[in-house]
């Protein structure tokens, strides 16, 4: 799906991934944009870099990284040659939405929380940010609390594996 996202994004567009962990997917998107010659897309990576409460493997990994995943994320961006393409927003997801104008985002990809209420909060905060014809998508549609929140707030979506797209 990231190859298709890159095809749809144009120079001058703004896109954000919410919940980046160590950066695998946003790095892939940035590299695909490079391959397609679209280095003028503004990419934002939003995370609090503390892991998700209730996810034991997240908390253990965060603890092993001195309580914060951001340095590891930044190292991955630099190692993969995309650090200059991605602006990091170190914040709570829904709170950070106020930094962006409604209708300003060509793509919002949500892959943060997995519990129902936090997913609802993210969806409500970010849905207005999508410009007409923009991409609103997310991960973990195979996780019932995520799927339920998406059904209730976004409505019918297309799924590709465990990715949902509106």
mmCIF file of C-alpha atoms in Angstrom:
data_model
loop_
_atom_site.group_PDB
_atom_site.id
_atom_site.type_symbol
_atom_site.label_atom_id
_atom_site.label_comp_id
_atom_site.label_asym_id
_atom_site.label_seq_id
_atom_site.Cartn_x
_atom_site.Cartn_y
_atom_site.Cartn_z
ATOM 1 C CA UNK A 1 0.000 0.000 0.000
ATOM 2 C CA UNK A 2 2.872 2.400 0.606
ATOM 3 C CA UNK A 3 3.878 2.200 -3.059
ATOM 4 C CA UNK A 4 0.330 3.263 -3.966
ATOM 5 C CA UNK A 5 0.418 6.028 -1.357
ATOM 6 C CA UNK A 6 3.662 7.314 -2.899
ATOM 7 C CA UNK A 7 2.096 7.235 -6.382
ATOM 8 C CA UNK A 8 -0.825 9.340 -5.177
ATOM 9 C CA UNK A 9 1.234 11.890 -3.250
ATOM 10 C CA UNK A 10 2.559 14.871 -5.196
ATOM 11 C CA UNK A 11 5.339 17.354 -4.541
ATOM 12 C CA UNK A 12 3.937 20.043 -2.265
ATOM 13 C CA UNK A 13 1.625 17.607 -0.445
ATOM 14 C CA UNK A 14 1.771 17.065 3.305
ATOM 15 C CA UNK A 15 1.477 13.580 4.811
ATOM 16 C CA UNK A 16 1.714 12.223 8.335
ATOM 17 C CA UNK A 17 2.100 8.843 9.944
ATOM 18 C CA UNK A 18 0.773 8.653 13.475
ATOM 19 C CA UNK A 19 2.561 6.009 15.515
ATOM 20 C CA UNK A 20 5.930 5.348 13.894
ATOM 21 C CA UNK A 21 7.687 3.115 16.450
ATOM 22 C CA UNK A 22 11.114 2.516 14.864
ATOM 23 C CA UNK A 23 10.130 3.941 11.489
ATOM 24 C CA UNK A 24 9.946 0.987 9.129
ATOM 25 C CA UNK A 25 6.825 2.110 7.258
ATOM 26 C CA UNK A 26 7.502 5.851 7.057
ATOM 27 C CA UNK A 27 11.067 5.117 5.976
ATOM 28 C CA UNK A 28 9.729 2.849 3.246
ATOM 29 C CA UNK A 29 7.318 5.594 2.138
ATOM 30 C CA UNK A 30 10.106 8.189 2.056
ATOM 31 C CA UNK A 31 12.366 5.863 0.071
ATOM 32 C CA UNK A 32 9.539 5.109 -2.369
ATOM 33 C CA UNK A 33 8.962 8.839 -2.812
ATOM 34 C CA UNK A 34 12.700 9.194 -3.555
ATOM 35 C CA UNK A 35 12.510 6.392 -6.138
ATOM 36 C CA UNK A 36 9.583 8.182 -7.780
ATOM 37 C CA UNK A 37 11.421 11.533 -7.741
ATOM 38 C CA UNK A 38 8.945 13.091 -5.306
ATOM 39 C CA UNK A 39 11.265 14.659 -2.750
ATOM 40 C CA UNK A 40 8.989 17.685 -2.282
ATOM 41 C CA UNK A 41 6.387 15.851 -0.185
ATOM 42 C CA UNK A 42 6.385 17.107 3.415
ATOM 43 C CA UNK A 43 6.404 14.038 5.672
ATOM 44 C CA UNK A 44 5.688 14.155 9.384
ATOM 45 C CA UNK A 45 6.304 11.312 11.837
ATOM 46 C CA UNK A 46 4.220 11.644 14.983
ATOM 47 C CA UNK A 47 4.815 9.569 18.101
ATOM 48 C CA UNK A 48 5.319 10.057 21.824
ATOM 49 C CA UNK A 49 8.157 7.494 21.623
ATOM 50 C CA UNK A 50 7.055 5.919 24.909
ATOM 51 C CA UNK A 51 5.354 2.792 23.521
ATOM 52 C CA UNK A 52 1.746 1.838 24.033
ATOM 53 C CA UNK A 53 0.480 1.179 27.526
ATOM 54 C CA UNK A 54 -0.711 -2.390 27.835
ATOM 55 C CA UNK A 55 1.725 -3.629 25.175
ATOM 56 C CA UNK A 56 4.322 -5.478 27.238
ATOM 57 C CA UNK A 57 6.752 -5.875 24.329
ATOM 58 C CA UNK A 58 6.573 -2.097 23.677
ATOM 59 C CA UNK A 59 7.271 -1.233 27.291
ATOM 60 C CA UNK A 60 10.151 -3.692 27.513
ATOM 61 C CA UNK A 61 11.696 -2.281 24.328
ATOM 62 C CA UNK A 62 11.260 1.284 25.568
ATOM 63 C CA UNK A 63 12.869 0.367 28.898
ATOM 64 C CA UNK A 64 15.804 -1.234 27.042
ATOM 65 C CA UNK A 65 16.200 2.072 25.142
ATOM 66 C CA UNK A 66 16.524 4.248 28.253
ATOM 67 C CA UNK A 67 12.821 5.101 28.355
ATOM 68 C CA UNK A 68 12.510 6.731 24.928
ATOM 69 C CA UNK A 69 12.465 5.322 21.380
ATOM 70 C CA UNK A 70 13.158 8.620 19.606
ATOM 71 C CA UNK A 71 16.964 8.237 19.432
ATOM 72 C CA UNK A 72 16.577 4.784 17.847
ATOM 73 C CA UNK A 73 13.994 6.193 15.424
ATOM 74 C CA UNK A 74 16.297 9.073 14.459
ATOM 75 C CA UNK A 75 19.200 6.652 13.947
ATOM 76 C CA UNK A 76 17.048 4.590 11.582
ATOM 77 C CA UNK A 77 16.055 7.686 9.581
ATOM 78 C CA UNK A 78 19.706 8.686 9.192
ATOM 79 C CA UNK A 79 20.898 5.155 8.379
ATOM 80 C CA UNK A 80 18.266 4.850 5.656
ATOM 81 C CA UNK A 81 19.017 8.245 4.101
ATOM 82 C CA UNK A 82 15.657 9.911 4.735
ATOM 83 C CA UNK A 83 16.257 12.069 7.826
ATOM 84 C CA UNK A 84 16.060 15.244 5.741
ATOM 85 C CA UNK A 85 12.631 14.252 4.382
ATOM 86 C CA UNK A 86 10.844 13.649 7.695
ATOM 87 C CA UNK A 87 9.878 16.117 10.413
ATOM 88 C CA UNK A 88 9.411 14.510 13.819
ATOM 89 C CA UNK A 89 6.482 15.534 16.005
ATOM 90 C CA UNK A 90 7.104 14.215 19.517
ATOM 91 C CA UNK A 91 3.638 14.474 21.036
ATOM 92 C CA UNK A 92 0.349 12.895 21.913
ATOM 93 C CA UNK A 93 -1.470 12.129 18.671
ATOM 94 C CA UNK A 94 -4.793 13.856 19.185
ATOM 95 C CA UNK A 95 -3.174 16.874 20.850
ATOM 96 C CA UNK A 96 -0.825 17.324 17.888
ATOM 97 C CA UNK A 97 -3.718 17.453 15.423
ATOM 98 C CA UNK A 98 -4.333 21.069 16.430
ATOM 99 C CA UNK A 99 -0.956 21.965 14.853
ATOM 100 C CA UNK A 100 -2.371 21.189 11.399
ATOM 101 C CA UNK A 101 -5.178 22.980 9.565
ATOM 102 C CA UNK A 102 -8.354 21.164 8.620
ATOM 103 C CA UNK A 103 -8.206 19.978 5.020
ATOM 104 C CA UNK A 104 -4.427 20.358 4.826
ATOM 105 C CA UNK A 105 -3.230 16.741 4.710
ATOM 106 C CA UNK A 106 -2.917 14.688 1.534
ATOM 107 C CA UNK A 107 -2.414 11.591 3.667
ATOM 108 C CA UNK A 108 -2.982 10.597 7.278
ATOM 109 C CA UNK A 109 -1.960 7.075 8.262
ATOM 110 C CA UNK A 110 -2.887 6.014 11.795
ATOM 111 C CA UNK A 111 -0.930 3.245 13.496
ATOM 112 C CA UNK A 112 -0.801 4.347 17.113
ATOM 113 C CA UNK A 113 -3.073 3.004 19.848
ATOM 114 C CA UNK A 114 -4.933 -0.290 19.571
ATOM 115 C CA UNK A 115 -7.602 0.135 22.240
ATOM 116 C CA UNK A 116 -11.063 1.366 21.255
ATOM 117 C CA UNK A 117 -11.235 4.766 23.020
ATOM 118 C CA UNK A 118 -7.746 5.979 22.025
ATOM 119 C CA UNK A 119 -8.363 4.893 18.409
ATOM 120 C CA UNK A 120 -11.670 6.817 18.408
ATOM 121 C CA UNK A 121 -9.857 9.849 19.770
ATOM 122 C CA UNK A 122 -7.230 9.672 17.000
ATOM 123 C CA UNK A 123 -9.805 9.160 14.258
ATOM 124 C CA UNK A 124 -11.910 12.107 15.425
ATOM 125 C CA UNK A 125 -8.859 14.351 15.713
ATOM 126 C CA UNK A 126 -7.369 13.522 12.318
ATOM 127 C CA UNK A 127 -10.340 12.926 10.010
ATOM 128 C CA UNK A 128 -10.979 16.679 9.539
ATOM 129 C CA UNK A 129 -7.337 17.185 8.525
ATOM 130 C CA UNK A 130 -7.732 15.245 5.258
ATOM 131 C CA UNK A 131 -8.037 17.358 2.136
ATOM 132 C CA UNK A 132 -10.686 16.383 -0.436
ATOM 133 C CA UNK A 133 -9.490 13.294 -2.293
ATOM 134 C CA UNK A 134 -6.790 12.673 0.311
ATOM 135 C CA UNK A 135 -5.773 9.347 1.813
ATOM 136 C CA UNK A 136 -7.134 8.435 5.239
ATOM 137 C CA UNK A 137 -5.848 5.032 6.260
ATOM 138 C CA UNK A 138 -4.476 3.028 9.130
ATOM 139 C CA UNK A 139 -3.064 -0.223 10.360
ATOM 140 C CA UNK A 140 -4.320 -3.118 12.477
ATOM 141 C CA UNK A 141 -7.820 -3.420 11.019
ATOM 142 C CA UNK A 142 -7.575 -7.088 12.024
ATOM 143 C CA UNK A 143 -7.609 -5.958 15.680
ATOM 144 C CA UNK A 144 -11.311 -5.745 16.681
ATOM 145 C CA UNK A 145 -11.140 -2.557 18.788
ATOM 146 C CA UNK A 146 -9.464 -0.780 15.858
ATOM 147 C CA UNK A 147 -11.955 -2.175 13.318
ATOM 148 C CA UNK A 148 -14.906 -1.188 15.523
ATOM 149 C CA UNK A 149 -13.663 2.380 15.930
ATOM 150 C CA UNK A 150 -13.033 2.692 12.198
ATOM 151 C CA UNK A 151 -16.521 1.347 11.357
ATOM 152 C CA UNK A 152 -18.211 3.742 13.772
ATOM 153 C CA UNK A 153 -16.270 6.905 12.944
ATOM 154 C CA UNK A 154 -14.998 6.514 9.397
ATOM 155 C CA UNK A 155 -17.687 4.219 8.003
ATOM 156 C CA UNK A 156 -17.143 1.684 5.232
ATOM 157 C CA UNK A 157 -13.504 1.188 4.294
ATOM 158 C CA UNK A 158 -11.491 -0.908 1.901
ATOM 159 C CA UNK A 159 -9.010 -3.298 3.483
ATOM 160 C CA UNK A 160 -5.721 -4.562 2.120
ATOM 161 C CA UNK A 161 -4.410 -7.146 4.548
ATOM 162 C CA UNK A 162 -4.670 -5.449 7.909
ATOM 163 C CA UNK A 163 -4.619 -1.906 6.457
ATOM 164 C CA UNK A 164 -7.870 0.052 6.178
ATOM 165 C CA UNK A 165 -8.364 2.816 3.590
ATOM 166 C CA UNK A 166 -11.083 5.371 3.078
#
